[in-house]
Structures are given as C-alpha cells and as structure tokens.
mmCIF file of C-alpha atoms in Angstrom:
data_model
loop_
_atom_site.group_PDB
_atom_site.id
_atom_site.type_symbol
_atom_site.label_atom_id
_atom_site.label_comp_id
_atom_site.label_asym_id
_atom_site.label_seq_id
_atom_site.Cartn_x
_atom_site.Cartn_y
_atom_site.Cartn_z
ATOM 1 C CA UNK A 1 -87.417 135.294 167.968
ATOM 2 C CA UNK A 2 -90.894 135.216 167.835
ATOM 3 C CA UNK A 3 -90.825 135.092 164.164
ATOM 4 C CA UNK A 4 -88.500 132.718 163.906
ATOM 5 C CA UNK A 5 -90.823 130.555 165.841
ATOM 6 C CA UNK A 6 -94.150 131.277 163.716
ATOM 7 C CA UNK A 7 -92.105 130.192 160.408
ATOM 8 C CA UNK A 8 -91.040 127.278 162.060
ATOM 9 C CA UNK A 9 -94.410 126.676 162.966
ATOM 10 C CA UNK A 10 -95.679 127.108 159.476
ATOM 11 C CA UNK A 11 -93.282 124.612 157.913
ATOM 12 C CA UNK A 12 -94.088 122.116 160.535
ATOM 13 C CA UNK A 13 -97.749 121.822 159.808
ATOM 14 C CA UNK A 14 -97.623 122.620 156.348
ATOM 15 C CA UNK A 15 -98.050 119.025 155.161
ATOM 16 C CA UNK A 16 -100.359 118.070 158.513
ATOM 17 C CA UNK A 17 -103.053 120.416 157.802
ATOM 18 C CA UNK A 18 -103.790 120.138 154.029
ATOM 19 C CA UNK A 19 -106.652 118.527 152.124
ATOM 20 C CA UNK A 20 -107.517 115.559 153.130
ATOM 21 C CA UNK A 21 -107.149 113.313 149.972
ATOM 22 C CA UNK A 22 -109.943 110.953 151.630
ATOM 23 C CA UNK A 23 -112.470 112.556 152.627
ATOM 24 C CA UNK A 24 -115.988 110.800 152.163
ATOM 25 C CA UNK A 25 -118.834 112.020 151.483
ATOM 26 C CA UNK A 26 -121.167 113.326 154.737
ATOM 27 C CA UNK A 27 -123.530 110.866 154.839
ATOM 28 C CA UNK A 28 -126.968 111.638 154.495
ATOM 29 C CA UNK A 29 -128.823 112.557 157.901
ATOM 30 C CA UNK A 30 -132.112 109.764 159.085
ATOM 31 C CA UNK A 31 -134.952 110.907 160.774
ATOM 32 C CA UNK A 32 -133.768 109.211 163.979
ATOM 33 C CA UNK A 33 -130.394 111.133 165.287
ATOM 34 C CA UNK A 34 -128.505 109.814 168.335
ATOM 35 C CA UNK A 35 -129.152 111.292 171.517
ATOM 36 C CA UNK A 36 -125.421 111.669 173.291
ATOM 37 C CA UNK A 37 -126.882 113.735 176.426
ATOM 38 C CA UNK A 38 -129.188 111.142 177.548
ATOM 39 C CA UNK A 39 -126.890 108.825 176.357
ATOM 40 C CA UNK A 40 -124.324 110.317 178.903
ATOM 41 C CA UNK A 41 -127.234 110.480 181.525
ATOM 42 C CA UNK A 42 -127.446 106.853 181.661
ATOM 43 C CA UNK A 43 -123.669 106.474 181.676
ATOM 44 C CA UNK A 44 -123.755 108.762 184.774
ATOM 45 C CA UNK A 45 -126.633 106.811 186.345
ATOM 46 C CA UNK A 46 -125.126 103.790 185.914
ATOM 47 C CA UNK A 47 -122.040 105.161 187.410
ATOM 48 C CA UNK A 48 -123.422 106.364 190.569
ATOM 49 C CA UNK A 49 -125.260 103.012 191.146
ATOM 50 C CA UNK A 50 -122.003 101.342 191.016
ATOM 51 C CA UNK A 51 -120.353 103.634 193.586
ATOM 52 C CA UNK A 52 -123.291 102.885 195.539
ATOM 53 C CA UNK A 53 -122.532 98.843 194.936
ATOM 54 C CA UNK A 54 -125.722 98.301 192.748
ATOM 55 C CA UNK A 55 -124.726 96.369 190.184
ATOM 56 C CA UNK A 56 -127.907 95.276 188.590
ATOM 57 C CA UNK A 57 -129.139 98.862 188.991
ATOM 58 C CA UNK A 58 -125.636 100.090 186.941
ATOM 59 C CA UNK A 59 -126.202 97.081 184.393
ATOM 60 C CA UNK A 60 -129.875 98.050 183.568
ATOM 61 C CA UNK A 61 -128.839 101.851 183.181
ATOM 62 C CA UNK A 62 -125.379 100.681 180.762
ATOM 63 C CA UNK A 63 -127.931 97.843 178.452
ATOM 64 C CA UNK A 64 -130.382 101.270 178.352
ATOM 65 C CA UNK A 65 -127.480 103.700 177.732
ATOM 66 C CA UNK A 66 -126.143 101.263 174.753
ATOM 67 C CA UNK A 67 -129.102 101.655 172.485
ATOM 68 C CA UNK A 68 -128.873 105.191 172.367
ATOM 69 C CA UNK A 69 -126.087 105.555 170.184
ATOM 70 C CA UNK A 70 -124.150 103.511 167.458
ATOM 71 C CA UNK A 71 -120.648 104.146 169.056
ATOM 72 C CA UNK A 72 -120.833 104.065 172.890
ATOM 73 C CA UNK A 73 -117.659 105.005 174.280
ATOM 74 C CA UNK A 74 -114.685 101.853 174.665
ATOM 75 C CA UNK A 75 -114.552 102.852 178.463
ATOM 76 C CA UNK A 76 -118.135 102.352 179.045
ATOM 77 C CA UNK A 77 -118.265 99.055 176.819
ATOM 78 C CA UNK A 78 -115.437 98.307 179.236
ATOM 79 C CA UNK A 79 -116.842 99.090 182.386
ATOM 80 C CA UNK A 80 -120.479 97.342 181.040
ATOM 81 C CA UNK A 81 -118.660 94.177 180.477
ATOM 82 C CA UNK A 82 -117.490 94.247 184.547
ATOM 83 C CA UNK A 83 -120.712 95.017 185.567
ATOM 84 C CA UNK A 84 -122.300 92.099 183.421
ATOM 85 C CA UNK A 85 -119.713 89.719 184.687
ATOM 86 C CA UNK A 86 -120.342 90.610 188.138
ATOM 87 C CA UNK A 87 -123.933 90.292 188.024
ATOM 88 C CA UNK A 88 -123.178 86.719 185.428
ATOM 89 C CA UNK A 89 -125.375 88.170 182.792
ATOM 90 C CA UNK A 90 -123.417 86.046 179.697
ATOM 91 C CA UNK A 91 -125.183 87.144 177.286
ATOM 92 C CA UNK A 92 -125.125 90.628 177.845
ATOM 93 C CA UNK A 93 -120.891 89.764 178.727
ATOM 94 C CA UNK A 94 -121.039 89.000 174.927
ATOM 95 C CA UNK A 95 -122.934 91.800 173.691
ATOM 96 C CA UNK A 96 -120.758 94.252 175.033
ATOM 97 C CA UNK A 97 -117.008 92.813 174.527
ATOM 98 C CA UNK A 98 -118.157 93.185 171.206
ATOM 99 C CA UNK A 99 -119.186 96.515 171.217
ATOM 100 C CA UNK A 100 -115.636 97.604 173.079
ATOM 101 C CA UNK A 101 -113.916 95.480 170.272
ATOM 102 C CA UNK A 102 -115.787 97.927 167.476
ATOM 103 C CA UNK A 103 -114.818 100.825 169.811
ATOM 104 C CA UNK A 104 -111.154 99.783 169.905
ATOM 105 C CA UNK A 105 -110.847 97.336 172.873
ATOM 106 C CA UNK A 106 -108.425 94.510 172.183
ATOM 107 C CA UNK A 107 -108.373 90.920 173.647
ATOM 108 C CA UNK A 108 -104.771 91.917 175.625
ATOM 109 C CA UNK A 109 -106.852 94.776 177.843
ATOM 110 C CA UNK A 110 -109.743 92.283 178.800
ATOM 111 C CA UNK A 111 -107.040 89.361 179.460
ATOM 112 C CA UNK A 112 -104.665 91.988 181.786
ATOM 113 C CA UNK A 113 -108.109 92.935 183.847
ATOM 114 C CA UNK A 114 -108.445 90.177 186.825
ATOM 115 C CA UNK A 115 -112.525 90.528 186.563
ATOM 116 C CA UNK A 116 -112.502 90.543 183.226
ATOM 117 C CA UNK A 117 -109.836 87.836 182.971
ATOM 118 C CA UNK A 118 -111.441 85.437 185.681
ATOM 119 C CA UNK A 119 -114.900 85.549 184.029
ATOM 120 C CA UNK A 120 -113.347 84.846 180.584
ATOM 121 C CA UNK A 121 -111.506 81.649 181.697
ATOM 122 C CA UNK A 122 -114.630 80.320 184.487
ATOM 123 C CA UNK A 123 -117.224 80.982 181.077
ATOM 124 C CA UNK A 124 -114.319 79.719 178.661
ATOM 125 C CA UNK A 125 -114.866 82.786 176.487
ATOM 126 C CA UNK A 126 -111.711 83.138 175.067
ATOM 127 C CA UNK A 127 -112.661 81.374 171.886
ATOM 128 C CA UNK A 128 -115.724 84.317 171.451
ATOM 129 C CA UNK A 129 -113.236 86.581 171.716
ATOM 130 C CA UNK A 130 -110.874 85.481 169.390
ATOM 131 C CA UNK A 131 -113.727 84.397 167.021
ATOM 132 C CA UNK A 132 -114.700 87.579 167.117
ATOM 133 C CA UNK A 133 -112.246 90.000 167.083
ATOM 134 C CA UNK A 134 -110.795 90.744 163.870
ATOM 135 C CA UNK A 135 -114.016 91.514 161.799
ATOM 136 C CA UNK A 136 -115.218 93.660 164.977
ATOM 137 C CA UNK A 137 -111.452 95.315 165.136
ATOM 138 C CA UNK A 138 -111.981 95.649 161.155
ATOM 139 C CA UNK A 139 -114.804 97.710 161.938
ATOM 140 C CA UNK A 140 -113.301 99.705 164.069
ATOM 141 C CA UNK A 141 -109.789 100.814 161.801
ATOM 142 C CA UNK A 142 -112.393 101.692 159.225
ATOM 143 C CA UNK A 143 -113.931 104.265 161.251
ATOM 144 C CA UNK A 144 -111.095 106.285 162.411
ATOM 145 C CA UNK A 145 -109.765 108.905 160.371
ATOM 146 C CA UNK A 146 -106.126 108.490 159.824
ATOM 147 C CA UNK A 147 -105.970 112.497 158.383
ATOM 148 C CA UNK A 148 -106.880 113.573 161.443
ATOM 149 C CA UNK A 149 -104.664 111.202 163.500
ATOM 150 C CA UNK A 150 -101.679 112.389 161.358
ATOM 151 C CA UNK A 151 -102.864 116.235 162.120
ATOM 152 C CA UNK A 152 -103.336 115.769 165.423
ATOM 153 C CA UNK A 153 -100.400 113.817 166.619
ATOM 154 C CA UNK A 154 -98.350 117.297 164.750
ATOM 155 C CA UNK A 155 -100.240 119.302 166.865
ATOM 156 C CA UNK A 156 -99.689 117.498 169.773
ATOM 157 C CA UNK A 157 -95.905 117.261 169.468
ATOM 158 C CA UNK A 158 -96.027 121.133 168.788
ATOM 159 C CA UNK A 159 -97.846 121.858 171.574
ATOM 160 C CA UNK A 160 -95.843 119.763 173.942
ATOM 161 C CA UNK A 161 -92.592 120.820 172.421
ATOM 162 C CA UNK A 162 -92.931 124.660 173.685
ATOM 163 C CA UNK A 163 -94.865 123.995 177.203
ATOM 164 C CA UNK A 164 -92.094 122.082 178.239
ATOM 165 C CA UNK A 165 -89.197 124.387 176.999
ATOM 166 C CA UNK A 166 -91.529 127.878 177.700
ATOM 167 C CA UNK A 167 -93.940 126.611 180.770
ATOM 168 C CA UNK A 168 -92.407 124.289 182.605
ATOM 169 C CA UNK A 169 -88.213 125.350 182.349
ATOM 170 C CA UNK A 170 -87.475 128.618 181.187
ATOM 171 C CA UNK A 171 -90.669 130.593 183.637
ATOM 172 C CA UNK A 172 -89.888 127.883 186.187
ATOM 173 C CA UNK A 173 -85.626 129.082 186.477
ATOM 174 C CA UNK A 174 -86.215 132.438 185.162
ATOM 175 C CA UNK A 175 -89.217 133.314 187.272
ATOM 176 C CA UNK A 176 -88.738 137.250 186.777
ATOM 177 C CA UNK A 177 -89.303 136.624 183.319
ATOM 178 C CA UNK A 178 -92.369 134.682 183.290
ATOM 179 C CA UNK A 179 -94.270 137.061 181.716
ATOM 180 C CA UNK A 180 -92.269 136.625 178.863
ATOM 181 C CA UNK A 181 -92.189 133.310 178.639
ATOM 182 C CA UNK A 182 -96.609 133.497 178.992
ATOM 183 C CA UNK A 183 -96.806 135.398 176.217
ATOM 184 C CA UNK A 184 -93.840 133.657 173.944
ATOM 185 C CA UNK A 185 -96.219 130.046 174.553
ATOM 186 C CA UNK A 186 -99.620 132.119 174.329
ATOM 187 C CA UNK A 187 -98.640 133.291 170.775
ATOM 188 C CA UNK A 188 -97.525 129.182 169.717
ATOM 189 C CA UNK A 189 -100.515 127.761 171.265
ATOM 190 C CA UNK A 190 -103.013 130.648 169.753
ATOM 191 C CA UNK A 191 -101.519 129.444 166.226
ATOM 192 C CA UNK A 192 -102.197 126.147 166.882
ATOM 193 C CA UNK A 193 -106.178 126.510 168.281
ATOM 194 C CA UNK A 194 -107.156 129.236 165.953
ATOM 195 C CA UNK A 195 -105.358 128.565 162.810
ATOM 196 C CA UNK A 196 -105.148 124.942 162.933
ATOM 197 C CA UNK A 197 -107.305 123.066 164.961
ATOM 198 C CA UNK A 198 -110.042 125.193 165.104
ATOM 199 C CA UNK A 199 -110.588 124.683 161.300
ATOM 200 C CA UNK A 200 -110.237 121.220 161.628
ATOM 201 C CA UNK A 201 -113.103 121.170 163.771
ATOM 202 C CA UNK A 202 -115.155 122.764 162.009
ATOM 203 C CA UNK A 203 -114.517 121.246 159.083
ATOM 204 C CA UNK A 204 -114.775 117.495 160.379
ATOM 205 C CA UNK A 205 -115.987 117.668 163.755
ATOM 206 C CA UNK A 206 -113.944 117.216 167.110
ATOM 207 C CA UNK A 207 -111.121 114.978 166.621
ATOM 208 C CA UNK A 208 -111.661 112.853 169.446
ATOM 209 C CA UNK A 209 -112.487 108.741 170.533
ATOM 210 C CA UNK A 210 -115.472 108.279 167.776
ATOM 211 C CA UNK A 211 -113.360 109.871 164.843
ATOM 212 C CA UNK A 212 -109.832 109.579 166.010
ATOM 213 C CA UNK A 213 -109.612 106.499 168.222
ATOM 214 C CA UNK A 214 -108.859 105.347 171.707
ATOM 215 C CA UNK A 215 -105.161 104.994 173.382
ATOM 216 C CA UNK A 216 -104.395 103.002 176.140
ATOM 217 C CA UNK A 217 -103.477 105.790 178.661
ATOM 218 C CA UNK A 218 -101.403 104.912 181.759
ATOM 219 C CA UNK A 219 -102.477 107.901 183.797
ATOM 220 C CA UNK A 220 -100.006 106.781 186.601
ATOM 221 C CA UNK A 221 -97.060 106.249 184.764
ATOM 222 C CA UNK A 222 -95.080 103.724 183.010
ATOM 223 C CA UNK A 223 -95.291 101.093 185.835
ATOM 224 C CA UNK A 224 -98.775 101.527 187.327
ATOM 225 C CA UNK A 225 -100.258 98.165 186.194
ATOM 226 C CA UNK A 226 -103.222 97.944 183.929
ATOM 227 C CA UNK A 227 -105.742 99.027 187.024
ATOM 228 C CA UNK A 228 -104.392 102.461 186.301
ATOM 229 C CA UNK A 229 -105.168 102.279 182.678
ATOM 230 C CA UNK A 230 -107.636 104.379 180.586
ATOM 231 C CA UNK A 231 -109.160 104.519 177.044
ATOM 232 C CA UNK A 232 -109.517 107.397 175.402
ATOM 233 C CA UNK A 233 -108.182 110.185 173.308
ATOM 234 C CA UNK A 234 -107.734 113.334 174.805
ATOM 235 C CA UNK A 235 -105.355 115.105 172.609
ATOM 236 C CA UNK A 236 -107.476 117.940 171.476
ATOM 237 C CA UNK A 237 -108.556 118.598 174.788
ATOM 238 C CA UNK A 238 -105.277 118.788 176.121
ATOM 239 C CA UNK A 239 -104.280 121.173 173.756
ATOM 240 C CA UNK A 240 -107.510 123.333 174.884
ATOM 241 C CA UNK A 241 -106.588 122.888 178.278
ATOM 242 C CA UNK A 242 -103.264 124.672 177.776
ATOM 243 C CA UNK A 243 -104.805 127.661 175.800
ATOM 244 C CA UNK A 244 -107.449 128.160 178.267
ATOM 245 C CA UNK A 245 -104.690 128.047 181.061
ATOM 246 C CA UNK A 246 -104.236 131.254 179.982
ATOM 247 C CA UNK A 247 -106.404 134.642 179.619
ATOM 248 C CA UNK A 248 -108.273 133.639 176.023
ATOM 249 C CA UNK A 249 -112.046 134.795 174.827
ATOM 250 C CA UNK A 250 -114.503 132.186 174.878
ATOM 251 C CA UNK A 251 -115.278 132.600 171.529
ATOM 252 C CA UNK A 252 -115.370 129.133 170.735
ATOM 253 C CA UNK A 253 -117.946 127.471 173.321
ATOM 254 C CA UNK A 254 -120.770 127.384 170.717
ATOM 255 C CA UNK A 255 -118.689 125.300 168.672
ATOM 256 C CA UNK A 256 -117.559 123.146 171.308
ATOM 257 C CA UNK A 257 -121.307 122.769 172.535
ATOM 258 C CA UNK A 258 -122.555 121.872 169.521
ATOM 259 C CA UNK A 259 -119.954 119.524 169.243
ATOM 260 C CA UNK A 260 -121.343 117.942 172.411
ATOM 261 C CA UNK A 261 -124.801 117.405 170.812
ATOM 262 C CA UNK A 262 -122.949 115.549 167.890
ATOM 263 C CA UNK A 263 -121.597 113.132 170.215
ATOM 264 C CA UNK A 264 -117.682 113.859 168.688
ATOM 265 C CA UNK A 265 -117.279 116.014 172.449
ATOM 266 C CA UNK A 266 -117.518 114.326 175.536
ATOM 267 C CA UNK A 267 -119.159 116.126 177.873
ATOM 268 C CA UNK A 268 -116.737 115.852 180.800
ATOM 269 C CA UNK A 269 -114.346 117.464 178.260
ATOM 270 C CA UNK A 270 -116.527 120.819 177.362
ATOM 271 C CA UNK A 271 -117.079 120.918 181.492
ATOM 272 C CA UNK A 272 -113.818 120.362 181.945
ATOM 273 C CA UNK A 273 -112.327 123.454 179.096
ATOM 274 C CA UNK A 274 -115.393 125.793 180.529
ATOM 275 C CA UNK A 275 -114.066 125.487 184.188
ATOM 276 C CA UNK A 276 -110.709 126.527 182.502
ATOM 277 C CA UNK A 277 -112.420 129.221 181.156
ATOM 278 C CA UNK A 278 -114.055 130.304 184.569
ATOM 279 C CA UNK A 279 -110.751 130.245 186.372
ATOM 280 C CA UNK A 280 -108.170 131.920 184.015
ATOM 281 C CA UNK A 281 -110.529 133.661 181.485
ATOM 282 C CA UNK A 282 -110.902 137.423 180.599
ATOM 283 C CA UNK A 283 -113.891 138.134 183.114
ATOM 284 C CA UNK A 284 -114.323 140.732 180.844
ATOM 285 C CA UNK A 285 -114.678 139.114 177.540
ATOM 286 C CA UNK A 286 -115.556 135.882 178.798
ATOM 287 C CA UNK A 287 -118.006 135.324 181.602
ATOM 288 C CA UNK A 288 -118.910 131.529 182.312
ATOM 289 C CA UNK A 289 -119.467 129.792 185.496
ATOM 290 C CA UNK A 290 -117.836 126.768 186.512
ATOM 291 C CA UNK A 291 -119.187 123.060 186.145
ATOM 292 C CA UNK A 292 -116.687 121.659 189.233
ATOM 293 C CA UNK A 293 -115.893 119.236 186.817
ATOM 294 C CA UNK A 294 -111.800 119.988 186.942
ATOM 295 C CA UNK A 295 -111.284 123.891 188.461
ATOM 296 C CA UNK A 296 -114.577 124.171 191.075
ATOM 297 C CA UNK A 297 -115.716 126.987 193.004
ATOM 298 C CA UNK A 298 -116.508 126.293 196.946
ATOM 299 C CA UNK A 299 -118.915 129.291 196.330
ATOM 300 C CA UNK A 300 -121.528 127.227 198.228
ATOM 301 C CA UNK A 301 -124.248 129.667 196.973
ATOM 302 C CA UNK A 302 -123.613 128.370 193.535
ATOM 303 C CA UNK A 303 -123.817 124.674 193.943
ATOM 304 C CA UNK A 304 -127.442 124.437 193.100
ATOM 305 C CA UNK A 305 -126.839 126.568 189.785
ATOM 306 C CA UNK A 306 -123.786 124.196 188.984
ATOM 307 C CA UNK A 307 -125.661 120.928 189.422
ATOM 308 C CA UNK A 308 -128.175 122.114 187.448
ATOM 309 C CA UNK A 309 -125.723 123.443 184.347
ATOM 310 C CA UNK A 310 -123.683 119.740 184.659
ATOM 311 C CA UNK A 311 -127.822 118.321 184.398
ATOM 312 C CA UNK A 312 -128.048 119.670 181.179
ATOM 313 C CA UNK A 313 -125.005 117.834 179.930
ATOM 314 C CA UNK A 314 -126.165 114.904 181.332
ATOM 315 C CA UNK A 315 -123.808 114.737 184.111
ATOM 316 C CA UNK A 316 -124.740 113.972 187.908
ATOM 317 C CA UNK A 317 -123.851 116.176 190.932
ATOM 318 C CA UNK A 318 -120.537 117.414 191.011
ATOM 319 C CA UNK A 319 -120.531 115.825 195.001
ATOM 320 C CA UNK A 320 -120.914 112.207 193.098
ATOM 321 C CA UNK A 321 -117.112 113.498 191.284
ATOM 322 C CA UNK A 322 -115.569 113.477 194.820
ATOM 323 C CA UNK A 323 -116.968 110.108 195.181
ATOM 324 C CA UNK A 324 -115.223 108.282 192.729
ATOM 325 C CA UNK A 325 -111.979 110.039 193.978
ATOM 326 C CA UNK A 326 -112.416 108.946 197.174
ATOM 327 C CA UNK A 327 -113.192 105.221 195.802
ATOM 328 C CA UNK A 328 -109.845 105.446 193.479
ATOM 329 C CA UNK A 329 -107.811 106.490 196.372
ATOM 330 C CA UNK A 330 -109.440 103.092 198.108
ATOM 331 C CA UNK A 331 -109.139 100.912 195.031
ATOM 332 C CA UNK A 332 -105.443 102.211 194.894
ATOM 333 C CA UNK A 333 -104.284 100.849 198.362
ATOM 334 C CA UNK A 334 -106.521 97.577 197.606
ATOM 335 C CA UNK A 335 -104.699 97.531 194.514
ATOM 336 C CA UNK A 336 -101.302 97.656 196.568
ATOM 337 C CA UNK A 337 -102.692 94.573 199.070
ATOM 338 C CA UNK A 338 -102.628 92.587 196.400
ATOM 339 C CA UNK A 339 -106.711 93.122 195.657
ATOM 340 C CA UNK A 340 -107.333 94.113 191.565
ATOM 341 C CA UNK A 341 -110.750 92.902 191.193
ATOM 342 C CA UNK A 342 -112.684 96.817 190.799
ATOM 343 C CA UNK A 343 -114.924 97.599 188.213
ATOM 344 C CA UNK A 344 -113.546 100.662 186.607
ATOM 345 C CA UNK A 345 -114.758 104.129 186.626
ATOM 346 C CA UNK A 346 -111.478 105.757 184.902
ATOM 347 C CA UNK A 347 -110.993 107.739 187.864
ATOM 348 C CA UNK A 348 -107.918 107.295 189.468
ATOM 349 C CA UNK A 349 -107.225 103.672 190.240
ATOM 350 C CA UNK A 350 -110.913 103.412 190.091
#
C-alpha cells in the first residue's frame, strides 16, 4: 500500500515541481535591505495601542512601520486604513488603500467593511479608489509567482487529501489502529516537506503573502460575514503544521529563520511551527522552547524566557495574544447585536 501511495504521489507532482520556465533573474542586492523584525515590532506596537483604544498612538506606530519595507503585509495596510479613518487622517486613508491595493486588497473588501465603507462614502472616496485600482492591482499580479501558486495549490490538495482520509476518518473509527494510520500520513506528508517543498524554499524563498499572494480567508466558515474575514496565505504553513503535529527533527528551523529575516516568513508563522515543534517534537533530536504563540506552556518559570525569545522576532508579550482573543470574543457578540464597526486585528472576529 504504501508504495502504491508514494508512486501516486510521484505522478501527481511530477508536472508541479519542475523548472520553472520563468524564473527571473535575482535581482541585485542595495546597500539598504529591509528590516522585517522591526518592521513587525511596529506592527505589534501599533497593535497593542489599539487594544488599548489609542488610535493615534497605533496610527503613528503603522505610518512608522510602513517605511520599513516595500511590501507591508495586505492585513496591516488593512487595519492602517481603519485606524486612519478613525482618527480622519485623509491623507494617510489614501496612502494606505493604496498600499493594500499593491498588496492584493480589492475595492469589494473595503466596500463590505462598515468603517471602511462609511468613511469612503462621508469622504466620497470611491472615485480614488476606482481611479486607482487597476494600475496598483497591476502591480500587484506582477509580483506573485504563478509557479509557485501552481506548486503549492498541488501540495495543498495532497496534503489535505490524506489528513482527511488517514487523520481525521480512518484513526478516528479505527482507533486501535491509529498507529498505523500516524505513520501511513507521516510517510505522505514527509514526501511532501522534504522532497518537495523544502526545495522549493530554498530555491525561491517561502512561498507565502509577498511571493504567492493573499486569499480572502473566512476563518468562521462560509456564512460568517466579512468581520470574520482574513488576508493571507497560509498554505505552506499549514502544511508545516501537520508535519510538525507529529514527532519530526527540527532540522529545518535555520531555514525557516532565515526566512524570517527575508521578510518571505511571517513571524507569527515560525512561532507558531516552533511551538509545534516544542509540543510534539523528538525531545531528543529536537529541543526548542515554546513562543505561546499557538501550543504555550503555563510553565510560569518560563514566561520571562518566552517574552524575551517572541522580542527577538519582534513580537510583544505573549499575555497581549490573550488580549486580542478576549477582544474577538467581544467584537463577535457586538458583531451579533447588530454592531460591525471594529478595527481588525485578524484575530477571531477581531
């Protein structure tokens, strides 16, 4: 059986995994590099002054954040243009609904927001926007890389394929042989993260938002509105997710670090894989310590030495991520009363 299933993998991504007919050339390095970690340090500044209600404080920390980097993130441009609405900066309103068009934003996501939606009609901005959008949204298609879209989606439907008949039926009604059924999805989802997308990493860098693209993800399901929307691509980190769900080495976190530093990884997502790593991992082969960023310790004698590791990524206090779950579990019974106006954090309804 197993065999079976490795040929059948093999023919399957064949055709997704070969030379990429358009690859450009790298592009020659400047003396000035982006700096993603401060970059995300601002983000999470900004973040925490809006859980704390200060808006001017978030704005100032999102218009510092912004010229750090050439591709800020389409949920942050998002998020920026709330903040700027709510404290009526116009200009700065501008600025940034251009920036989240270049990052993959369309008119229909700012027009379904009610902030967004109410301070486009009072400024009568809808002309801007449509003014503006198809050379911005030009920019945008031409800096995706449809190869790695392709690739990816292959993966994806690969990896999804045996979870769902291996992980969640057959070890879920055959319980005695879930063992089995471990190792059976271990051996698919090895093939795909060391043969295939490993490669592709290191050959064109994490496929994620600022190569690949965003999706509008409805992380509540097909009818939770557009408050429950988010913007991202998170397909390669899913895929991680599920491989470090199980006993792996860590062999790969120097790759995935430096990936961070590059600005292709966010770094929620290499917290996010290392706390995977933490709480299923070969102790023996792999010894890392947990971020609290998804799986957390309450090994109280570790906060300090947590806080500090997330500081290094740029991140805030792993006490500020229980925060914003408490305000999305507000925002989604406001939501319910009828009340849509939140500026988004992407967590939860918030």
């Amino acid at each position: 059986m197993t065999k079976t299933l490795l040929m059948f993998m093999a023919i399957t991504l064949c055709i997704a995994c070969k030379s990429d007919p358009k690859k450009k050339e790298p592009i020659a390095s400047t003396s000035i590099q982006p700096d993603y970690i401060a970059y995300q340090s601002h983000i999470s500044k900004a973040e925490k002054h809006i859980l704390d209600s200060n808006y001017v404080a978030a704005f100032k920390q999102y218009d510092t954040a912004f010229t750090l980097v050439d591709k800020p993130l389409a949920k942050h441009c998002f998020t920026a243009m709330q903040v700027s609405a709510t404290v009526d900066s116009l200009d700065h309103f501008k600025k940034y609904s251009l920036k989240g068009m270049r990052r993959g934003l369309l008119p229909q996501y700012f027009k379904e927001d009610s902030l967004l939606n109410g301070y486009l009609k009072q400024k009568e901005l809808y002309p801007f926007i449509d003014e503006h959008f198809e050379p911005n949204h030009k920019i945008y298609e031409e800096s995706t890389n449809t190869f790695l879209i392709d690739t990816l989606k292959q993966l994806t439907l690969l990896d999804q394929k045996w979870k769902v008949h291996y992980w969640d039926s057959l070890a879920r009604v055959d319980p005695e042989n879930k063992p089995k059924y471990d190792s059976l999805y271990n051996i698919i989802v090895s093939d795909i993260v060391d043969n295939k997308l490993i490669p592709l990493i290191k050959e064109y860098g994490y496929p994620a938002e600022r190569s690949y693209g965003i999706k509008a993800v409805n992380y509540a399901g097909k009818n939770g509105g557009s408050q429950r929307r988010s913007y991202q691509n998170s397909n390669a980190t899913v895929i991680l997710m599920h491989y470090y769900s199980l006993p792996q080495e860590c062999k790969y976190n120097d790759l995935l670090l430096n990936e961070v530093m590059k600005g292709n990884l966010e770094p929620t997502s290499y917290a996010t894989l290392i706390d995977f790593q933490a709480q299923w991992g070969k102790r023996k082969y792999c010894k890392v310590r947990h971020f609290n960023e998804w799986h957390a310790t309450k090994d109280s004698t570790q906060f300090e030495a947590i806080n500090k590791r997330r500081k290094t990524l740029g991140l805030r206090p792993f006490q500020e991520r229980l925060q914003k779950n408490k305000r999305g579990q507000k925002a989604c019974k406001e939501i319910k009363e009828g009340n849509f106006k939140h500026i988004k954090l992407f967590y939860w309804c918030g």
